[in-house]
Tab-separated table of C-alpha atoms and ligand atoms in Angstrom:
chain	number	residue	atom	x	y	z
A	167	UNK	CA	11.651	-163.605	39.811
A	168	UNK	CA	11.917	-166.034	36.909
A	169	UNK	CA	12.538	-164.780	33.374
A	170	UNK	CA	9.453	-164.137	31.267
A	171	UNK	CA	8.654	-162.619	27.883
A	172	UNK	CA	6.803	-159.303	27.963
A	173	UNK	CA	4.427	-158.720	25.077
A	174	UNK	CA	2.371	-155.659	24.183
A	175	UNK	CA	-1.035	-156.400	22.714
A	176	UNK	CA	-2.082	-154.279	19.713
A	177	UNK	CA	-5.816	-154.741	20.351
A	178	UNK	CA	-8.266	-156.742	22.440
A	179	UNK	CA	-8.347	-159.412	19.730
A	180	UNK	CA	-4.542	-159.507	19.637
A	181	UNK	CA	-4.420	-159.806	23.434
A	182	UNK	CA	-6.763	-162.813	23.275
A	183	UNK	CA	-4.544	-164.502	20.683
A	184	UNK	CA	-1.404	-163.773	22.703
A	185	UNK	CA	-3.125	-164.945	25.868
A	186	UNK	CA	-4.050	-168.257	24.292
A	187	UNK	CA	-0.809	-168.700	22.384
A	188	UNK	CA	1.226	-170.738	24.843
A	189	UNK	CA	0.916	-174.466	24.120
A	190	UNK	CA	1.056	-175.164	27.845
A	191	UNK	CA	-1.563	-172.572	28.759
A	192	UNK	CA	-3.921	-174.084	31.280
A	193	UNK	CA	-6.293	-171.930	33.273
A	194	UNK	CA	-4.136	-169.047	32.097
A	195	UNK	CA	-1.160	-170.326	34.109
A	196	UNK	CA	1.476	-169.785	31.421
A	197	UNK	CA	0.218	-166.411	30.252
A	198	UNK	CA	-0.910	-163.522	32.376
A	199	UNK	CA	-2.419	-160.184	31.428
A	200	UNK	CA	-0.790	-157.154	33.040
A	201	UNK	CA	-2.616	-153.889	33.768
A	202	UNK	CA	-2.010	-152.412	37.249
A	203	UNK	CA	0.170	-155.330	38.366
A	204	UNK	CA	-0.576	-154.808	42.067
A	205	UNK	CA	-1.228	-158.514	42.657
A	206	UNK	CA	0.554	-160.165	39.750
A	207	UNK	CA	3.994	-158.635	40.300
A	208	UNK	CA	3.925	-159.463	44.023
A	209	UNK	CA	3.083	-163.081	43.281
A	210	UNK	CA	5.741	-163.326	40.563
A	211	UNK	CA	8.380	-162.041	42.983
A	212	UNK	CA	7.241	-164.640	45.530
A	213	UNK	CA	7.469	-167.357	42.839
A	214	UNK	CA	3.787	-168.165	43.328
A	215	UNK	CA	2.984	-167.045	39.793
A	216	UNK	CA	5.557	-167.806	37.108
A	217	UNK	CA	4.065	-167.068	33.695
A	218	UNK	CA	6.219	-167.642	30.630
A	219	UNK	CA	4.533	-164.691	28.914
A	220	UNK	CA	3.077	-161.463	30.299
A	221	UNK	CA	0.788	-159.479	27.998
A	222	UNK	CA	0.373	-155.741	28.560
A	223	UNK	CA	-3.235	-154.535	28.184
A	224	UNK	CA	-3.359	-151.202	30.049
A	225	UNK	CA	-3.198	-149.173	26.802
A	226	UNK	CA	-6.122	-150.888	24.994
A	227	UNK	CA	-8.782	-148.266	25.760
A	228	UNK	CA	-10.589	-150.375	28.353
A	229	UNK	CA	-10.416	-147.520	30.855
A	230	UNK	CA	-13.786	-145.850	30.375
A	231	UNK	CA	-16.846	-145.582	32.630
A	232	UNK	CA	-19.988	-145.067	30.553
A	233	UNK	CA	-23.738	-145.063	31.031
A	234	UNK	CA	-25.222	-148.188	29.408
A	235	UNK	CA	-28.241	-148.053	27.055
A	236	UNK	CA	-30.424	-149.482	29.884
A	237	UNK	CA	-29.383	-146.651	32.224
A	238	UNK	CA	-26.888	-148.769	34.147
A	239	UNK	CA	-23.137	-148.402	34.098
A	240	UNK	CA	-20.394	-149.978	31.999
A	241	UNK	CA	-16.974	-150.081	33.681
A	242	UNK	CA	-13.865	-150.870	31.635
A	243	UNK	CA	-11.515	-153.602	32.790
A	244	UNK	CA	-8.588	-151.221	33.283
A	245	UNK	CA	-10.472	-148.431	35.060
A	246	UNK	CA	-8.412	-147.672	38.156
A	247	UNK	CA	-10.048	-148.417	41.495
A	248	UNK	CA	-9.577	-144.788	42.630
A	249	UNK	CA	-11.197	-143.395	39.488
A	250	UNK	CA	-14.137	-145.769	39.884
A	251	UNK	CA	-14.628	-145.036	43.581
A	252	UNK	CA	-14.664	-141.269	43.016
A	253	UNK	CA	-16.765	-141.239	39.835
A	254	UNK	CA	-19.884	-139.193	40.600
A	255	UNK	CA	-22.192	-141.717	38.903
A	256	UNK	CA	-20.805	-144.422	41.186
A	257	UNK	CA	-20.779	-142.329	44.369
A	258	UNK	CA	-24.393	-141.249	43.909
A	259	UNK	CA	-25.906	-144.213	42.088
A	260	UNK	CA	-23.978	-147.144	43.569
A	261	UNK	CA	-22.538	-145.995	46.920
A	262	UNK	CA	-21.963	-149.594	48.009
A	263	UNK	CA	-19.374	-149.915	45.239
A	264	UNK	CA	-17.652	-146.650	46.055
A	265	UNK	CA	-17.516	-147.507	49.770
A	266	UNK	CA	-16.290	-151.040	49.065
A	267	UNK	CA	-13.487	-149.785	46.854
A	268	UNK	CA	-12.402	-147.081	49.291
A	269	UNK	CA	-12.233	-149.602	52.130
A	270	UNK	CA	-9.752	-151.732	50.190
A	271	UNK	CA	-5.964	-151.466	50.114
A	272	UNK	CA	-4.253	-148.043	50.302
A	273	UNK	CA	-4.611	-144.891	48.225
A	274	UNK	CA	-1.439	-145.705	46.318
A	275	UNK	CA	-2.625	-149.221	45.487
A	276	UNK	CA	-6.080	-148.009	44.462
A	277	UNK	CA	-4.404	-145.568	42.077
A	278	UNK	CA	-2.815	-148.523	40.258
A	279	UNK	CA	-5.243	-151.426	40.762
A	280	UNK	CA	-7.855	-152.013	38.071
A	281	UNK	CA	-11.412	-153.320	37.907
A	282	UNK	CA	-10.477	-156.653	36.302
A	283	UNK	CA	-7.429	-157.063	38.522
A	284	UNK	CA	-9.564	-156.584	41.611
A	285	UNK	CA	-12.158	-158.981	40.228
A	286	UNK	CA	-9.441	-161.623	39.817
A	287	UNK	CA	-7.573	-160.833	43.046
A	288	UNK	CA	-5.947	-163.930	44.579
A	289	UNK	CA	-6.394	-165.026	48.183
A	290	UNK	CA	-4.297	-163.658	51.053
A	291	UNK	CA	-3.932	-167.088	52.690
A	292	UNK	CA	-0.338	-167.016	53.961
A	293	UNK	CA	0.366	-170.562	52.767
A	294	UNK	CA	-0.723	-169.750	49.232
A	295	UNK	CA	1.941	-167.053	49.148
A	296	UNK	CA	4.703	-169.333	50.470
A	297	UNK	CA	5.986	-171.883	47.917
A	298	UNK	CA	7.569	-173.933	50.719
A	299	UNK	CA	4.171	-174.768	52.275
A	300	UNK	CA	1.434	-177.192	51.239
A	301	UNK	CA	-1.351	-175.466	49.323
A	302	UNK	CA	-3.849	-177.130	47.007
A	303	UNK	CA	-4.665	-173.825	45.349
A	304	UNK	CA	-1.050	-173.117	44.371
A	305	UNK	CA	0.086	-176.730	43.897
A	306	UNK	CA	-2.924	-179.050	43.322
A	307	UNK	CA	-2.799	-182.196	45.435
A	308	UNK	CA	-0.107	-180.912	47.810
A	309	UNK	CA	-2.438	-180.507	50.799
A	310	UNK	CA	-3.584	-177.536	52.833
A	311	UNK	CA	-1.424	-176.244	55.686
A	312	UNK	CA	-4.114	-173.743	56.667
A	313	UNK	CA	-6.508	-176.396	57.987
A	314	UNK	CA	-4.387	-177.034	61.080
A	315	UNK	CA	-2.357	-173.855	60.853
A	316	UNK	CA	-3.049	-170.127	60.800
A	317	UNK	CA	-6.544	-169.547	59.455
A	318	UNK	CA	-7.842	-166.581	61.440
A	319	UNK	CA	-8.543	-164.656	58.226
A	320	UNK	CA	-9.940	-167.621	56.293
A	321	UNK	CA	-13.412	-168.807	55.404
A	322	UNK	CA	-16.417	-170.311	57.193
A	323	UNK	CA	-18.796	-170.484	54.247
A	324	UNK	CA	-18.341	-172.283	50.934
A	325	UNK	CA	-15.305	-174.194	52.197
A	326	UNK	CA	-14.204	-177.681	51.163
A	327	UNK	CA	-11.836	-180.324	52.523
A	328	UNK	CA	-9.304	-179.004	50.030
A	329	UNK	CA	-9.348	-175.247	50.674
A	330	UNK	CA	-10.767	-172.675	53.090
A	331	UNK	CA	-9.267	-169.542	51.545
A	332	UNK	CA	-11.319	-166.345	51.419
A	333	UNK	CA	-11.827	-164.196	48.375
A	334	UNK	CA	-10.111	-161.019	49.618
A	335	UNK	CA	-11.820	-158.404	47.437
A	336	UNK	CA	-14.150	-155.766	48.883
A	337	UNK	CA	-15.175	-154.660	45.396
A	338	UNK	CA	-16.414	-158.152	44.572
A	339	UNK	CA	-18.793	-158.167	47.549
A	340	UNK	CA	-20.315	-154.922	46.284
A	341	UNK	CA	-20.557	-156.338	42.753
A	342	UNK	CA	-22.524	-159.414	43.889
A	343	UNK	CA	-25.256	-157.308	45.492
A	344	UNK	CA	-25.343	-155.079	42.413
A	345	UNK	CA	-25.737	-158.224	40.259
A	346	UNK	CA	-22.915	-157.175	37.964
A	347	UNK	CA	-22.220	-158.961	34.705
A	348	UNK	CA	-18.689	-159.792	33.585
A	349	UNK	CA	-17.978	-159.280	29.870
A	350	UNK	CA	-15.284	-161.408	28.276
A	351	UNK	CA	-13.517	-161.540	24.935
A	352	UNK	CA	-12.264	-165.000	24.039
A	353	UNK	CA	-11.068	-167.169	21.184
A	354	UNK	CA	-14.684	-167.990	20.279
A	355	UNK	CA	-16.061	-164.442	20.486
A	356	UNK	CA	-17.592	-162.333	23.212
A	357	UNK	CA	-19.759	-163.514	26.082
A	358	UNK	CA	-20.943	-162.369	29.508
A	359	UNK	CA	-21.246	-164.151	32.836
A	360	UNK	CA	-23.336	-163.070	35.871
A	361	UNK	CA	-20.993	-162.425	38.770
A	362	UNK	CA	-22.838	-165.075	40.795
A	363	UNK	CA	-21.354	-167.650	38.386
A	364	UNK	CA	-17.945	-166.046	37.998
A	365	UNK	CA	-16.141	-166.995	41.224
A	366	UNK	CA	-16.171	-170.765	41.736
A	367	UNK	CA	-16.373	-172.676	45.000
A	368	UNK	CA	-13.116	-174.500	45.793
A	369	UNK	CA	-14.654	-178.005	46.011
A	370	UNK	CA	-11.922	-180.482	44.917
A	371	UNK	CA	-10.224	-178.036	42.543
A	372	UNK	CA	-9.378	-174.848	44.453
A	373	UNK	CA	-6.793	-173.932	41.804
A	374	UNK	CA	-9.654	-173.302	39.335
A	375	UNK	CA	-11.110	-170.025	40.538
A	376	UNK	CA	-13.186	-168.823	37.565
A	377	UNK	CA	-14.653	-170.203	34.312
A	378	UNK	CA	-12.072	-168.237	32.302
A	379	UNK	CA	-10.313	-170.239	29.568
A	380	UNK	CA	-6.842	-169.554	28.136
A	381	UNK	CA	-6.964	-166.300	26.201
A	382	UNK	CA	-10.148	-165.056	27.869
A	383	UNK	CA	-9.833	-161.344	28.610
A	384	UNK	CA	-12.264	-159.477	30.866
A	385	UNK	CA	-13.140	-156.337	28.875
A	386	UNK	CA	-15.676	-154.632	31.130
A	387	UNK	CA	-18.225	-155.047	33.903
A	388	UNK	CA	-21.809	-153.808	33.655
A	389	UNK	CA	-24.138	-152.816	36.468
A	390	UNK	CA	-27.894	-152.822	35.914
A	391	UNK	CA	-29.743	-149.639	36.907
A	392	UNK	CA	-31.217	-149.559	40.407
A	393	UNK	CA	-34.859	-148.479	40.874
A	394	UNK	CA	-35.391	-144.973	42.342
A	395	UNK	CA	-35.308	-144.978	46.126
A	396	UNK	CA	-32.758	-147.795	46.358
A	397	UNK	CA	-30.110	-147.314	49.046
A	398	UNK	CA	-26.879	-149.201	49.459
A	399	UNK	CA	-23.792	-149.342	51.638
A	400	UNK	CA	-20.740	-151.357	52.678
A	401	UNK	CA	-19.437	-152.119	56.162
A	402	UNK	CA	-16.023	-153.669	56.695
A	403	UNK	CA	-14.661	-154.979	60.006
A	404	UNK	CA	-10.893	-155.495	60.236
A	405	UNK	CA	-7.971	-155.294	62.622
A	406	UNK	CA	-6.929	-151.771	61.574
A	407	UNK	CA	-8.731	-149.178	59.506
A	408	UNK	CA	-5.679	-147.826	57.645
A	409	UNK	CA	-5.037	-150.888	55.475
A	410	UNK	CA	-6.219	-154.409	56.149
A	411	UNK	CA	-8.293	-157.176	54.634
A	412	UNK	CA	-11.756	-157.867	56.028
A	413	UNK	CA	-12.373	-160.216	58.925
A	414	UNK	CA	-16.018	-159.760	58.020
A	415	UNK	CA	-17.770	-157.352	55.701
A	416	UNK	CA	-21.300	-156.808	54.466
A	417	UNK	CA	-22.731	-155.105	51.389
A	418	UNK	CA	-26.398	-154.158	51.347
A	419	UNK	CA	-28.800	-152.984	48.658
A	420	UNK	CA	-32.198	-152.023	50.088
A	421	UNK	CA	-35.450	-150.532	48.871
A	422	UNK	CA	-38.422	-150.088	51.188
A	423	UNK	CA	-41.927	-148.779	50.549
A	424	UNK	CA	-44.117	-147.759	53.472
A	425	UNK	CA	-41.899	-149.656	55.911
A	426	UNK	CA	-42.082	-152.870	53.853
A	427	UNK	CA	-38.958	-154.354	52.259
A	428	UNK	CA	-39.494	-154.226	48.502
A	429	UNK	CA	-36.019	-155.548	47.779
A	430	UNK	CA	-32.935	-156.440	49.782
A	431	UNK	CA	-29.653	-157.986	48.715
A	432	UNK	CA	-26.986	-158.946	51.247
A	433	UNK	CA	-23.389	-159.819	50.366
A	434	UNK	CA	-20.677	-161.075	52.712
A	435	UNK	CA	-16.909	-160.723	52.498
A	436	UNK	CA	-14.027	-161.983	54.636
A	437	UNK	CA	-15.921	-165.113	55.669
A	438	UNK	CA	-16.468	-167.036	52.448
A	439	UNK	CA	-14.469	-168.666	49.684
A	440	UNK	CA	-16.163	-166.462	47.118
A	441	UNK	CA	-18.085	-163.182	47.289
A	442	UNK	CA	-21.098	-164.514	49.175
A	443	UNK	CA	-24.765	-163.767	48.661
A	444	UNK	CA	-26.858	-164.392	51.805
A	445	UNK	CA	-29.913	-165.550	49.869
A	446	UNK	CA	-31.803	-167.128	52.764
A	447	UNK	CA	-31.478	-163.967	54.840
A	448	UNK	CA	-32.768	-161.918	51.904
A	449	UNK	CA	-35.825	-164.167	51.567
A	450	UNK	CA	-36.573	-163.851	55.280
A	451	UNK	CA	-36.680	-160.047	55.018
A	452	UNK	CA	-38.313	-159.459	51.632
A	453	UNK	CA	-41.974	-158.459	51.582
A	454	UNK	CA	-42.091	-157.860	55.338
A	455	UNK	CA	-41.756	-154.859	57.669
A	456	UNK	CA	-38.096	-154.128	58.377
A	457	UNK	CA	-37.697	-154.722	62.104
A	458	UNK	CA	-34.690	-155.169	64.382
A	459	UNK	CA	-35.906	-158.631	65.375
A	460	UNK	CA	-36.346	-159.624	61.739
A	461	UNK	CA	-32.888	-158.374	60.792
A	462	UNK	CA	-31.268	-160.226	63.697
A	463	UNK	CA	-33.019	-163.459	62.749
A	464	UNK	CA	-31.991	-163.065	59.121
A	465	UNK	CA	-28.388	-162.345	60.104
A	466	UNK	CA	-28.294	-165.523	62.202
A	467	UNK	CA	-29.705	-167.487	59.262
A	468	UNK	CA	-26.994	-166.105	56.999
A	469	UNK	CA	-24.377	-167.904	59.089
A	470	UNK	CA	-26.209	-171.232	59.264
A	471	UNK	CA	-24.058	-173.890	57.706
A	472	UNK	CA	-20.858	-172.058	58.626
A	473	UNK	CA	-17.935	-174.413	59.219
A	474	UNK	CA	-15.530	-172.571	61.476
A	475	UNK	CA	-12.175	-173.866	62.616
A	476	UNK	CA	-10.634	-173.073	66.031
A	477	UNK	CA	-8.802	-169.994	64.819
A	478	UNK	CA	-11.719	-168.322	63.070
A	479	UNK	CA	-14.799	-169.403	65.061
A	480	UNK	CA	-15.113	-165.845	66.413
A	481	UNK	CA	-16.065	-164.712	62.925
A	482	UNK	CA	-19.501	-166.375	63.113
A	483	UNK	CA	-20.642	-163.811	65.668
A	484	UNK	CA	-18.595	-161.037	64.071
A	485	UNK	CA	-20.238	-161.593	60.687
A	486	UNK	CA	-23.689	-161.789	62.243
A	487	UNK	CA	-23.180	-158.438	63.936
A	488	UNK	CA	-21.685	-157.005	60.771
A	489	UNK	CA	-24.856	-157.851	58.836
A	490	UNK	CA	-27.112	-156.295	61.468
A	491	UNK	CA	-25.070	-153.087	61.603
A	492	UNK	CA	-24.739	-152.823	57.832
A	493	UNK	CA	-28.520	-153.042	57.398
A	494	UNK	CA	-28.984	-150.520	60.228
A	495	UNK	CA	-26.613	-148.112	58.478
A	496	UNK	CA	-28.375	-148.384	55.145
A	497	UNK	CA	-31.961	-148.487	56.446
A	498	UNK	CA	-31.727	-145.541	58.850
A	499	UNK	CA	-35.224	-144.606	59.996
A	500	UNK	CA	-36.791	-147.297	57.802
A	501	UNK	CA	-35.748	-149.853	60.446
A	502	UNK	CA	-38.555	-150.186	63.012
B	259	SF4	FE1	-3.934	-173.159	49.959
B	259	SF4	FE2	-6.531	-172.811	50.236
B	259	SF4	FE3	-5.245	-174.249	52.006
B	259	SF4	FE4	-4.788	-171.639	51.911
B	259	SF4	S1	-6.701	-172.610	52.465
B	259	SF4	S2	-3.261	-173.288	52.085
B	259	SF4	S3	-5.050	-171.234	49.718
B	259	SF4	S4	-5.480	-174.726	49.824
């Protein structure tokens, strides 16, 4: 690990100033915020991340889960994944989030990992984590060894000629179907971004993963309230259940009335370069009776446009089946 300077922020405002202080800060590369450290420290040891300054933020009081004025939930940036998953308001009101969190990593990691850290989790592409290999995300313009190499766990949707890495977070897939909003403190004040605009497609710049500027600090995430009668759930398919990243996963939020779909949101993980919203599939199901045939057609539509490579082509069918089963699990007897 390379030498770095460890700084302790006195407040959120101080953290922002420290975060933006490096003259070479670009996309936060020279300064990193440290809370749980479950991703950052690994990547620093691998020499993938080499910040000149690391700013501690775990003690800033961003560790609270509170009911928002609109009846939704406000989740602090440094709330631990375990605490969030087991919070009664999350378990009962947003089960898709609890299930997503509990399907990720191990108990020990969830006890350390935080909301903002999970939100900003880096890809598990093996070439990204190996400084001796070509990777446009780690070293812009160097190429992409995954295209012709090992890409079994990489993406089919939202890919580009420059990168096919998946966003590895289960929590993020739950957050997209809950239409979370990301709250940020920055040099020019506070702002919020819908999660749909937070994770960027790789396009020609896979090293730019979010709209965050130097100094920007995620302070909390808010979830809007869900109407009464809304159900939700998360299904994750992977090589082993004890601890593994998704080959395909699906988050569902569903509300039916008299057998008709009032609202459905479908998110996909493990198959896309960012937490993926299957909008076309949602449109095919909304306002109609929820039938097996309709769900199967919508699931097939969700994978239209997929661009598999030889090593991950099996995930087209896997993801399709994952969607069908996830909706079955959530709908129960509402599925005709
Ligand atoms: Fe790097 Fe993306 Fe290619 Fe993986 S898929 S090697 S992260 S550019």
